[in-house]
């Protein structure tokens, strides 16, 4: 896509976010826009860096690593997609936040690699709120337990909140109950004041439904198509 179009798309999305925040009585500074650059060339990332975009989302670990290594200016790369244990090593000291932790087995591998590097890795627990077969993530009623187990077992992992990928729907309003339920779940876990857990991040909302997600309390939206255009 042309550089100017990309930059304009990003600005338009950001403006809609800010306006939705104001209408909902929220501070726009609370909402991070992650530009989901998966499958898109490094040049697209560079175009956005020129207008000071700092947060990018990738779903394939090798692609995140490659872009991290090649980008001209250090930016924040988020691992947003499903992560297999054997791929953790690619992104362990590169992803600013892993959005997709959904098992103790994966957390165990993150702990092992983080301990080797002597770093603390920030993660979100992924919740399959609507219980779709096609999606990764724990059931909502299992989320609190996984958060507790991770916090109690691993010194090199910090749980910062929850993430969900809402169902694909034609009318974003259909996802409002999902987003509302996720917000309630976050608040419920937060109220348990678990040691070494802060529950400050709620990652939800994509191109089709990010404004509804923000109305319902999202603090991180992951937007690809609305910025970069359709993927191949
Ligand atoms: C691809 C992807 C997105 C962005 O999706 P769009 O509909 O293109 O905005 C967000 N989150 C995850 C986990 C993704 O894999």
Tab-separated table of C-alpha atoms and ligand atoms in Angstrom, residues 34-38 57-59 79-82 99-100 126 163-165 168 203 205-210 221-231, ligand 1:
chain	number	residue	atom	x	y	z
A	34	UNK	CA	-1.467	-2.292	17.994
A	35	UNK	CA	-0.915	-2.188	14.242
A	36	UNK	CA	-1.174	-5.841	13.197
A	37	UNK	CA	1.496	-6.124	10.527
A	38	UNK	CA	1.447	-9.923	10.095
A	57	UNK	CA	1.450	-7.184	16.248
A	58	UNK	CA	2.673	-10.411	14.655
A	59	UNK	CA	1.267	-13.911	14.879
A	79	UNK	CA	3.165	-11.824	19.896
A	80	UNK	CA	-0.605	-11.929	19.356
A	81	UNK	CA	-1.113	-15.303	17.700
A	82	UNK	CA	-1.022	-18.842	19.030
A	99	UNK	CA	-0.914	-12.171	24.316
A	100	UNK	CA	-1.641	-15.852	23.853
A	126	UNK	CA	-5.908	-15.943	26.268
A	163	UNK	CA	-6.780	-11.373	25.795
A	164	UNK	CA	-9.580	-12.684	23.611
A	165	UNK	CA	-10.304	-13.100	19.913
A	168	UNK	CA	-16.190	-13.387	13.457
A	203	UNK	CA	-6.503	-7.014	24.830
A	205	UNK	CA	-11.059	-5.746	19.513
A	206	UNK	CA	-9.986	-6.154	15.860
A	207	UNK	CA	-10.743	-4.252	12.626
A	208	UNK	CA	-14.385	-5.266	12.637
A	209	UNK	CA	-15.232	-4.613	16.273
A	210	UNK	CA	-12.593	-2.478	18.017
A	221	UNK	CA	-6.965	-3.168	20.285
A	222	UNK	CA	-5.252	-5.257	17.587
A	223	UNK	CA	-6.058	-3.798	14.185
A	224	UNK	CA	-4.695	-5.186	10.918
A	225	UNK	CA	-6.990	-4.954	7.899
A	226	UNK	CA	-8.336	-1.476	8.688
A	227	UNK	CA	-4.763	-0.134	8.588
A	228	UNK	CA	-2.848	-2.332	6.136
A	229	UNK	CA	-5.673	-3.505	3.869
A	230	UNK	CA	-6.685	-7.094	3.166
A	231	UNK	CA	-4.105	-9.854	3.640
B	1	LIG	C1	-4.847	-11.071	12.485
B	1	LIG	C2	-5.142	-10.784	13.907
B	1	LIG	C3	-5.705	-9.556	14.299
B	1	LIG	C4	-6.083	-8.455	13.329
B	1	LIG	O1	-7.175	-8.798	12.571
B	1	LIG	P1	-7.899	-7.744	11.585
B	1	LIG	O2	-9.266	-8.275	11.451
B	1	LIG	O3	-7.137	-7.758	10.313
B	1	LIG	O4	-7.866	-6.420	12.252
B	1	LIG	C5	-5.922	-9.349	15.661
B	1	LIG	N1	-5.618	-10.300	16.580
B	1	LIG	C6	-5.088	-11.482	16.236
B	1	LIG	C7	-4.766	-12.466	17.298
B	1	LIG	C8	-4.836	-11.769	14.900
B	1	LIG	O5	-4.304	-12.964	14.567
